[in-house]
Coordinates of C-alpha atoms and ligand atoms in Angstrom, one line a residue:
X1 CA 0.0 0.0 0.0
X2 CA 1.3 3.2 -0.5
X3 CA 1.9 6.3 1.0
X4 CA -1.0 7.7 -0.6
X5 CA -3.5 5.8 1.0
X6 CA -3.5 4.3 4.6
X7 CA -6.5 2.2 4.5
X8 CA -7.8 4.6 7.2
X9 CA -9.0 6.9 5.2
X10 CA -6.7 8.0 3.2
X11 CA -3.9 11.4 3.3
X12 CA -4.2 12.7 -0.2
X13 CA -7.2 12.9 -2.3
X14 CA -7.4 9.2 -5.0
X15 CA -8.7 10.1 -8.1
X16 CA -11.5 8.1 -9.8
X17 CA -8.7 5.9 -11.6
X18 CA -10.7 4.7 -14.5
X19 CA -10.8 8.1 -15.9
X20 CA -7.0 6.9 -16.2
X21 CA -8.1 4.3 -18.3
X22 CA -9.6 6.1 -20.8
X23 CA -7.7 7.4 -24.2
X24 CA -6.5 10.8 -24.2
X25 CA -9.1 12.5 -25.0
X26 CA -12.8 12.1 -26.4
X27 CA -12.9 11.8 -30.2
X28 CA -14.4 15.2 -31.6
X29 CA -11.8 17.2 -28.9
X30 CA -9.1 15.3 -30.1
X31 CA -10.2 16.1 -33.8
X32 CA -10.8 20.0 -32.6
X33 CA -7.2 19.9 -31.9
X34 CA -5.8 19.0 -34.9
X35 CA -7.8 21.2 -36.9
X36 CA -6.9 24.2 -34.7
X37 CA -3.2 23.2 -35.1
X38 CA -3.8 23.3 -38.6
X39 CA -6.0 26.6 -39.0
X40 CA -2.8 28.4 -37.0
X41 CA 0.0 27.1 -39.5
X42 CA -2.1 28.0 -42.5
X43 CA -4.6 31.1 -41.7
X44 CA -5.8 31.5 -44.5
X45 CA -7.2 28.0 -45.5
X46 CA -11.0 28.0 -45.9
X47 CA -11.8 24.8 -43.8
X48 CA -14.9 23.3 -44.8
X49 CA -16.7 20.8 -41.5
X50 CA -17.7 17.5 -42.2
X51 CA -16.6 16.2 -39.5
X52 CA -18.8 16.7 -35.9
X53 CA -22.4 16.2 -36.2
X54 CA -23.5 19.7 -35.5
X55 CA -26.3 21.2 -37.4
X56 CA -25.8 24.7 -39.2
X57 CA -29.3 25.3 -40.4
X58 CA -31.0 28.1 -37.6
X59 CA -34.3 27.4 -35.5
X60 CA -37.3 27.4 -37.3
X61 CA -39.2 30.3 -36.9
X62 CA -42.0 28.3 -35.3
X63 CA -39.8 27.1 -32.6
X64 CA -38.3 30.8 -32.1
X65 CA -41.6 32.5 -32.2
X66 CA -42.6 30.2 -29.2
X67 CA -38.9 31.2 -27.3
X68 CA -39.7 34.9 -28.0
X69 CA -43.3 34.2 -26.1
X70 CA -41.7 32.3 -23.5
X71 CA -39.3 34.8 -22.7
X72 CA -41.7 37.3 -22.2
X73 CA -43.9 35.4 -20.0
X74 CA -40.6 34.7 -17.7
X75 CA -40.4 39.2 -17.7
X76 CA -43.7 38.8 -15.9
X77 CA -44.7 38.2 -12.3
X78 CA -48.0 36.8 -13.6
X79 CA -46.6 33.8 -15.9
X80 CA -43.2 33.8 -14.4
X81 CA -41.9 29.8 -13.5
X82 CA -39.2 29.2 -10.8
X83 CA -38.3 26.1 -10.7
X84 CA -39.8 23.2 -13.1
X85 CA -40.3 19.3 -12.8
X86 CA -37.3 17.5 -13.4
X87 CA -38.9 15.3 -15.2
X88 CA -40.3 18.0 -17.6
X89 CA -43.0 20.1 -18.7
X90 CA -46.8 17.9 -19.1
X91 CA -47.5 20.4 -22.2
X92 CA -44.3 19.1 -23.8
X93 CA -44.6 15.3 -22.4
X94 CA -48.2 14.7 -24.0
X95 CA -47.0 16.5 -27.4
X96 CA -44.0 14.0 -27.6
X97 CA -46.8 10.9 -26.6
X98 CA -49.1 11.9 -29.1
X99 CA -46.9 13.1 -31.8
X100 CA -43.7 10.7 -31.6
X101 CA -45.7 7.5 -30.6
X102 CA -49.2 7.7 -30.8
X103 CA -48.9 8.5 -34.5
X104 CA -47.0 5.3 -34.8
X105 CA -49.8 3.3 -32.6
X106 CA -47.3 3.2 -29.4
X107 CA -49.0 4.4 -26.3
X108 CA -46.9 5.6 -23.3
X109 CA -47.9 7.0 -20.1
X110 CA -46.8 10.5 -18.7
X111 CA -44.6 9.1 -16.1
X112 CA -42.6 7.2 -19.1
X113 CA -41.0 10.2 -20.7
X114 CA -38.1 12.0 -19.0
X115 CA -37.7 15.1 -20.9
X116 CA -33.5 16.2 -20.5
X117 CA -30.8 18.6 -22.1
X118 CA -29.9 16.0 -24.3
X119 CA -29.2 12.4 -25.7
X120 CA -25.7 12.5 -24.6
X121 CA -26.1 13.1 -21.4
X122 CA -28.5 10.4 -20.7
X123 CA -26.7 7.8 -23.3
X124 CA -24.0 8.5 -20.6
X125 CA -25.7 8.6 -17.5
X126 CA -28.4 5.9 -17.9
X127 CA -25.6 3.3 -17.0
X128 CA -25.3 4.3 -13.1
X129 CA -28.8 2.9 -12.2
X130 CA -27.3 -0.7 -13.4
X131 CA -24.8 -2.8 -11.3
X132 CA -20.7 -3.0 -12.2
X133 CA -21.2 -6.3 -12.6
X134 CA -23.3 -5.9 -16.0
X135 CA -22.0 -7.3 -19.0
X136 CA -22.3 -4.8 -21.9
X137 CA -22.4 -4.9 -26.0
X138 CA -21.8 -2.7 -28.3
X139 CA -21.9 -2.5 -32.2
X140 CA -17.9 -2.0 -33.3
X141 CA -17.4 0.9 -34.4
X142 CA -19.9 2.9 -32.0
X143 CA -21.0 6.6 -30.6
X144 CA -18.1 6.8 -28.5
X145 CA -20.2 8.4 -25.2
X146 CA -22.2 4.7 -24.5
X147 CA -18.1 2.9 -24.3
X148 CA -16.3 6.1 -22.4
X149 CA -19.1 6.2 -19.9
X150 CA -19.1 2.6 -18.8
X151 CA -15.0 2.8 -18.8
X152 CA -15.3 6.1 -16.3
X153 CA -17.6 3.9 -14.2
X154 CA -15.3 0.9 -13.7
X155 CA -17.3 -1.8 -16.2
X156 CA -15.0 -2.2 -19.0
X157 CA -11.7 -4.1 -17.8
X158 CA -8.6 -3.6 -19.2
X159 CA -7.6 -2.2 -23.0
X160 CA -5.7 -4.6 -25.0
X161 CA -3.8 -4.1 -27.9
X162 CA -5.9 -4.7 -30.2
X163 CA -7.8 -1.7 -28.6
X164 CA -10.7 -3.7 -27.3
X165 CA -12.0 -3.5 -24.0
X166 CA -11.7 -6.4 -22.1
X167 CA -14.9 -6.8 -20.3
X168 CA -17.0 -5.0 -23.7
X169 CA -18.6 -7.7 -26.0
X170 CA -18.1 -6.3 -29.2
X171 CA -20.8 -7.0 -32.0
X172 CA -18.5 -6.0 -35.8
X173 CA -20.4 -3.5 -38.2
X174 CA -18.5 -3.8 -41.6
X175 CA -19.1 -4.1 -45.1
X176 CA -18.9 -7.6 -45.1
X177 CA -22.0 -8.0 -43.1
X178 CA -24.1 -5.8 -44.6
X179 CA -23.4 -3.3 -41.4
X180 CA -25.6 -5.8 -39.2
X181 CA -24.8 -6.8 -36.0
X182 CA -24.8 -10.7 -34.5
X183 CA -26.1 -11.5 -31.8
X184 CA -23.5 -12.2 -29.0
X185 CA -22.9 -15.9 -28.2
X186 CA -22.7 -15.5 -24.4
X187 CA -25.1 -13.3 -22.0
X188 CA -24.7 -9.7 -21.9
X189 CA -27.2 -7.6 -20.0
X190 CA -26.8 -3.8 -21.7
X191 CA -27.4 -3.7 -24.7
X192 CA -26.2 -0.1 -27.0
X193 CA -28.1 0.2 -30.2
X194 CA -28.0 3.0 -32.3
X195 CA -30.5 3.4 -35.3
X196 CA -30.0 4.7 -37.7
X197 CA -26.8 4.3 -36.9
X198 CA -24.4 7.0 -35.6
X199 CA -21.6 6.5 -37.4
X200 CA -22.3 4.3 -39.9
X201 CA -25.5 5.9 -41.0
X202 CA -27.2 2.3 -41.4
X203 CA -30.2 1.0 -40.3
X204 CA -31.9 -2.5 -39.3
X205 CA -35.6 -3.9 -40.7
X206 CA -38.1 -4.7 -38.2
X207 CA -37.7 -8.0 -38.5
X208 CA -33.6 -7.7 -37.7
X209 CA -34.4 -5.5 -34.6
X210 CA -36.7 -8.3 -33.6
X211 CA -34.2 -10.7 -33.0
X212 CA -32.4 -8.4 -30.5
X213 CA -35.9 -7.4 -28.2
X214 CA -36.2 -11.5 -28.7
X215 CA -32.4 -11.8 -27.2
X216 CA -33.3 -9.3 -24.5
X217 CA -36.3 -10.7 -23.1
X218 CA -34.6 -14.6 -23.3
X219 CA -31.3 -13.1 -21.7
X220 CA -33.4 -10.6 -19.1
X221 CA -31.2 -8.0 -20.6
X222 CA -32.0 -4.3 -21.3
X223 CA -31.5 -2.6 -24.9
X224 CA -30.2 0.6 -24.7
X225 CA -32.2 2.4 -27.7
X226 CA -30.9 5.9 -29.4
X227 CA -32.9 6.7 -32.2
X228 CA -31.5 10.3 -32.3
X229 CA -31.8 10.6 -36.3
X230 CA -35.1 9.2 -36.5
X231 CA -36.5 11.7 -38.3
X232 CA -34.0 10.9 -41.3
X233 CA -36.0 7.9 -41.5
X234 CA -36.9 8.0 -45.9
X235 CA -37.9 4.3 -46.0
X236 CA -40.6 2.4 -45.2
X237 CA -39.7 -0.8 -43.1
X238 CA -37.4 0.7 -40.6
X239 CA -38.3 1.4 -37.4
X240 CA -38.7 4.4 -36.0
X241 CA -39.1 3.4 -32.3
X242 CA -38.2 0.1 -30.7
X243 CA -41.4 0.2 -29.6
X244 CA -42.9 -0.4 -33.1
X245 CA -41.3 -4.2 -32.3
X246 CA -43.6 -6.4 -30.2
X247 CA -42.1 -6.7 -26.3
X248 CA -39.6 -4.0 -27.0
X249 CA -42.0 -2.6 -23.8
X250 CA -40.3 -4.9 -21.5
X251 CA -36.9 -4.7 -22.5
X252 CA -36.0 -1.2 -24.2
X253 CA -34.9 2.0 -22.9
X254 CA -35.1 4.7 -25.8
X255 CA -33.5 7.7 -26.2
X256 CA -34.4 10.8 -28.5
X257 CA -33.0 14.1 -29.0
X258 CA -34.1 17.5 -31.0
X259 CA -30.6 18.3 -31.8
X260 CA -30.4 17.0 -34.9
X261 CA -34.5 16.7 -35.6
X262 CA -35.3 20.2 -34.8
X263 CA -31.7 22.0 -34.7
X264 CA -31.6 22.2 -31.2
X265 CA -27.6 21.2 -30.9
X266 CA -27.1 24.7 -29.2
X267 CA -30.3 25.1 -27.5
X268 CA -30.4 21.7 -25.9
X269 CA -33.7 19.7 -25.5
X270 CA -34.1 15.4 -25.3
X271 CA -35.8 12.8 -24.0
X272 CA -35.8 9.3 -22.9
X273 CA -38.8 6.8 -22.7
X274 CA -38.7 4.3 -19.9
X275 CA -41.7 2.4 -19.9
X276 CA -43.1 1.1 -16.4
X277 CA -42.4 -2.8 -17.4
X278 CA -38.3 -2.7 -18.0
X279 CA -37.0 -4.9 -14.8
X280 CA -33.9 -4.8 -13.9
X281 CA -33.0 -7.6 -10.5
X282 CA -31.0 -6.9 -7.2
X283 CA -28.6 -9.5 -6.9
X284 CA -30.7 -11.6 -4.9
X285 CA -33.0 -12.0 -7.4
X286 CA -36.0 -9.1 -6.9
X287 CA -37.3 -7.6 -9.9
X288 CA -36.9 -3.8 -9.7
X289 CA -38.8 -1.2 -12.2
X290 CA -36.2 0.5 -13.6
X291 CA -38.2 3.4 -14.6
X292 CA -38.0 4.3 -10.8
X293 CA -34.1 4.5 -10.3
X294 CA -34.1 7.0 -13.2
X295 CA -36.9 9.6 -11.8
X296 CA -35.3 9.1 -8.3
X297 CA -31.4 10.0 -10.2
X298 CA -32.9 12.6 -12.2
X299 CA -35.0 14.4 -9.6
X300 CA -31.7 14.4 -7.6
X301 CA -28.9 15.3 -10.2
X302 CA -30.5 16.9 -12.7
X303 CA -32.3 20.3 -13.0
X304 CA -34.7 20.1 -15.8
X305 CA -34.6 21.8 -19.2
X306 CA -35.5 25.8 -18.9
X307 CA -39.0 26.5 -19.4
X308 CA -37.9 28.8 -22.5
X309 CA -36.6 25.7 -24.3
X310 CA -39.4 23.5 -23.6
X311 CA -41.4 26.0 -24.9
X312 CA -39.5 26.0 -27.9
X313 CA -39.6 22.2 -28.2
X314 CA -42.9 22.2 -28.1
X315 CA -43.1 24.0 -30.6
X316 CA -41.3 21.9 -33.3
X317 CA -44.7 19.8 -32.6
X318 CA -47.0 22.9 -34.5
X319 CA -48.2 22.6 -38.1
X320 CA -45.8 24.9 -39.0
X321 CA -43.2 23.6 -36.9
X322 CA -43.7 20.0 -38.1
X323 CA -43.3 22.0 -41.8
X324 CA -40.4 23.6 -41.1
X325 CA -38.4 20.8 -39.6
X326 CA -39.6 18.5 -42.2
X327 CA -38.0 21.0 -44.9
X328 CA -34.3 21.3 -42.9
X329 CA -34.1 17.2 -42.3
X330 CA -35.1 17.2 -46.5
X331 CA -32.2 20.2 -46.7
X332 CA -29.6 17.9 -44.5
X333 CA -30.8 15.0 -46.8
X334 CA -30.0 16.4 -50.2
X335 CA -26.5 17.3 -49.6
X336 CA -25.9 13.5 -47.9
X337 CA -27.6 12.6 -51.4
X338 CA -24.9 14.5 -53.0
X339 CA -22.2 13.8 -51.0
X340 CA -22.7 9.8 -51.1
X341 CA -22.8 10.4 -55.4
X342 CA -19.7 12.0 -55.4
X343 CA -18.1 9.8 -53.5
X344 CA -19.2 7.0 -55.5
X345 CA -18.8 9.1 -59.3
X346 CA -15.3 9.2 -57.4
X347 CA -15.0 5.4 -57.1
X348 CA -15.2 5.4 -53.1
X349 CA -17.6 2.4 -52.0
X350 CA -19.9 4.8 -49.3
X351 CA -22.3 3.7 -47.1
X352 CA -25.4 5.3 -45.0
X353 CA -26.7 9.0 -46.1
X354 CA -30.3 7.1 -47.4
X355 CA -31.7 7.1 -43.8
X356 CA -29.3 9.2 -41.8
X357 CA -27.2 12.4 -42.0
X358 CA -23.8 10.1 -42.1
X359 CA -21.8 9.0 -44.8
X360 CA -19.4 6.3 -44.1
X361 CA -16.8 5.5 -47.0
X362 CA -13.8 2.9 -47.5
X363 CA -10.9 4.9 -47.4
X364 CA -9.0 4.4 -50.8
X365 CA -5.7 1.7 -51.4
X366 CA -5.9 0.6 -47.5
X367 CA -5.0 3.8 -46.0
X368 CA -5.7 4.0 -42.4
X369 CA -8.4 6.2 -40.9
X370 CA -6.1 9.3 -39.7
X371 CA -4.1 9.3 -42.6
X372 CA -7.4 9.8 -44.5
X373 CA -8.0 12.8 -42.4
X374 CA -4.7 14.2 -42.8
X375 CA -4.9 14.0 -46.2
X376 CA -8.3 15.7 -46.5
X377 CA -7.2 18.0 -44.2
X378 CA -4.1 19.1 -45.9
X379 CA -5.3 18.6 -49.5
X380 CA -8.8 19.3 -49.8
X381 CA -9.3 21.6 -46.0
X382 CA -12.4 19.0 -45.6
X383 CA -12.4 17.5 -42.1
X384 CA -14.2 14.3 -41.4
X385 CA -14.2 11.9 -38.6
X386 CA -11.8 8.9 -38.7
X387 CA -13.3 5.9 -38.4
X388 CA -11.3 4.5 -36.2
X389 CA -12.3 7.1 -33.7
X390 CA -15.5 5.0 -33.5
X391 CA -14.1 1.7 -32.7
X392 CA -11.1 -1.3 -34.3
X393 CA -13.8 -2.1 -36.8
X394 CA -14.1 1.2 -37.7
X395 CA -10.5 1.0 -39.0
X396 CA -10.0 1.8 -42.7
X397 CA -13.5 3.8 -42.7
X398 CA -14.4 7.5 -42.2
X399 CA -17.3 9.6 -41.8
X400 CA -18.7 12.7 -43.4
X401 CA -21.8 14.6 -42.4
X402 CA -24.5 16.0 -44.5
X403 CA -25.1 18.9 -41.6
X404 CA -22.7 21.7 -43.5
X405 CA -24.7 24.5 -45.6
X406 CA -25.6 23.6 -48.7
X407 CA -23.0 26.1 -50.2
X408 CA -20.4 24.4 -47.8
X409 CA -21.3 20.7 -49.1
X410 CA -21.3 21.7 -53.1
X411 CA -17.9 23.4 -52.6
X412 CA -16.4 20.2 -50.8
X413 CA -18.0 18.1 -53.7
X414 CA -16.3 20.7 -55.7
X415 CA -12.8 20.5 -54.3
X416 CA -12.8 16.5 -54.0
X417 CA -14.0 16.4 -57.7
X418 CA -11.6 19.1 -59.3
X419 CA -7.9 18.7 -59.6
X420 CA -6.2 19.3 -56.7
X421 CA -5.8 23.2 -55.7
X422 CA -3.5 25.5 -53.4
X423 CA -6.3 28.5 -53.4
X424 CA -8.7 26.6 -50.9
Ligands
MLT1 C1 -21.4 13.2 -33.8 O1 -20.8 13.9 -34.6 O2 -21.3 11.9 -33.7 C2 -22.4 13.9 -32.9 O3 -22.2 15.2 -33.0 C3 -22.4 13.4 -31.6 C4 -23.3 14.0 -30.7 O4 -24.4 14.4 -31.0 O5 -22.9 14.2 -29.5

């Protein structure tokens, strides 16, 4: 034992030494860094974004129209709100019930929608209400958040070389499979899905998804859903909610943002669906409604979204609103249309952009992820995200987004199609 700690309570303050663990730093900072690097050895280069999923299209003037109201009823002592439920706003709750799942024929209670400042954030945080002792899957590659969080809370094990996690059951997304995920062979008990997929930009059928709420409920093992791109949804048989899949009820956590749906990456507004039949055990074997360890962690730790952007989220919900978002997803969607044709007029075999704002492409001769993004850095001033950022499988692939203006997108397509220039 060392000097640092005494058994007794310790002389110097231990760190949390998972966060030791964990790889330098989280993908899109470490990307952030390179580019900056890069803007301040050549100023003048016009970088064009593809890399973060951030949206650049502004709020629809639905959704600001109801801020602007809500902000004025906040500058009176009549309609002025202190603080809300943590658990969110009933006017917003019932609009997400009847508009994101009532439409669809699902029907959830009040009490099963936790309205929060975003999908990260619960994506991360929904892991604390289960036990160390959980096994957990994830698709390889993945959203980074669902691995980082389990490895800051001590589940993971060890790293090996191959850069796998040790205690992580890994479930390989390539080409060669079609992007579709096996089932694992042994029991795990958390399940990360992400569909459409973030990064791939793939989806599964209903009857694919089926096998996995089949898994869950055989293995008493939770899916973690995050449909956060839904609404790219353009074909018919893919699910929009695990809920469309019969029993997803008993097994599924879902998670859903307006970030990328609505443009709310700056103003902040999610939810997550927990309906009152997901059981998780105590280790001696009682079933436990798990629905009641969130509200109990998220009426202690977190504050609730501001009325102003509840308001505004509501909103998005409107006749115009629902018009207005429809028109910026269709925006997002023509330059992913464009983007995946280019790369393929350019011989790159692409992937995704049909039903998500993600285009995931081959690099070209073998090259390896980063030296992909060097070179489209340095050549083209286009940054994307390596795939390997997103896991070992993700090796060898790299991602672009459709979220850049449409003048941004045309004049990458533009650069990556015309001979190489030093005028970018
Ligand atoms: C991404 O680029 O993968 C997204 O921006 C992630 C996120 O929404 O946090």
């Amino acid at each position: 034992m060392s000097d640092a700690y005494n058994g007794f309570g310790g002389i110097m303050t231990i760190v949390n030494e998972n966060y030791l663990k964990l790889p330098g730093s989280y993908l899109f900072s470490e990307i952030g860094k390179r580019v900056h690097k890069f803007t301040e050895e050549n100023p003048d280069a016009k970088i064009i974004r593809l890399g973060i999923g951030d949206v650049t299209r502004p709020l629809a003037p639905a959704v600001i129209e109801a801020m602007h109201k809500a902000v004025d009823e906040m500058a009176d002592e009549k309609t002025f709100r202190g603080y809300g439920p943590e658990q969110g706003y009933s006017f917003l709750i019932e609009k997400i019930i009847r508009f994101d799942y009532e439409s669809r024929g699902i029907n959830l209670g009040v009490d099963e929608v936790f309205v929060s400042d975003g999908s990260k954030i619960d994506t991360g945080n929904i892991q604390e209400i289960f036990g160390l002792e959980n096994k957990i899957a994830v698709t390889d590659p993945v959203y980074p958040v669902y691995i980082d969080t389990n490895v800051m809370a001590g589940r993971t094990g060890t790293m090996g070389m191959d850069g796998k996690w040790s205690d992580i059951t890994y479930l390989p997304c390539t080409a060669e499979n079609g992007f579709v995920p096996v089932l694992p062979e042994g029991k795990v008990q958390m399940i990360y899905l992400c569909l459409p997929n973030n990064p791939t930009g793939t989806t599964l059928s209903k009857t694919e998804l089926k096998k996995w709420v089949d898994y869950a409920k055989t293995n008493k093992a939770i899916i973690l859903f995050d449909s956060a791109y839904e609404a790219y949804i353009q074909e018919d048989d893919v699910p929009h909610s695990i809920y469309e899949i019969e029993g997803a009820r008993e097994v599924a956590i879902e998670f859903r943002s307006f970030s990328k749906t609505a443009g709310f990456t700056g103003t902040r507004c999610a939810y997550t669906v927990i309906p009152k039949e997901v059981t998780g055990y105590t280790s001696a074997g009682d079933s436990v409604e798990v629905n009641k360890l969130w509200n109990r962690r998220q009426t202690t730790k977190f504050n609730g979204v501001p009325y102003i952007i509840q308001r505004a989220a509501e909103a998005v919900y409107s006749e115009a609103g629902q018009a207005q978002i429809k028109e910026q997803i269709n925006y997002y969607m023509k330059n992913a249309k464009a983007i995946k044709e280019c790369l393929e007029g350019l011989g790159y075999k692409a992937f995704g952009g049909i039903n998500a704002p993600y285009i995931w492409l081959k690099t070209p001769d073998g090259m390896d992820s980063w030296s992909f993004f060097d070179k489209l850095l340095s050549e083209y001033h286009i940054v994307g995200t390596p795939g390997v950022g997103f896991g070992p499988n993700g090796e060898g692939y790299f991602r672009l987004t459709a979220f850049a203006s449409k003048d941004s997108t045309d004049e990458a397509i533009k650069r990556l199609t015309s001979p190489i220039s030093t005028s970018y």
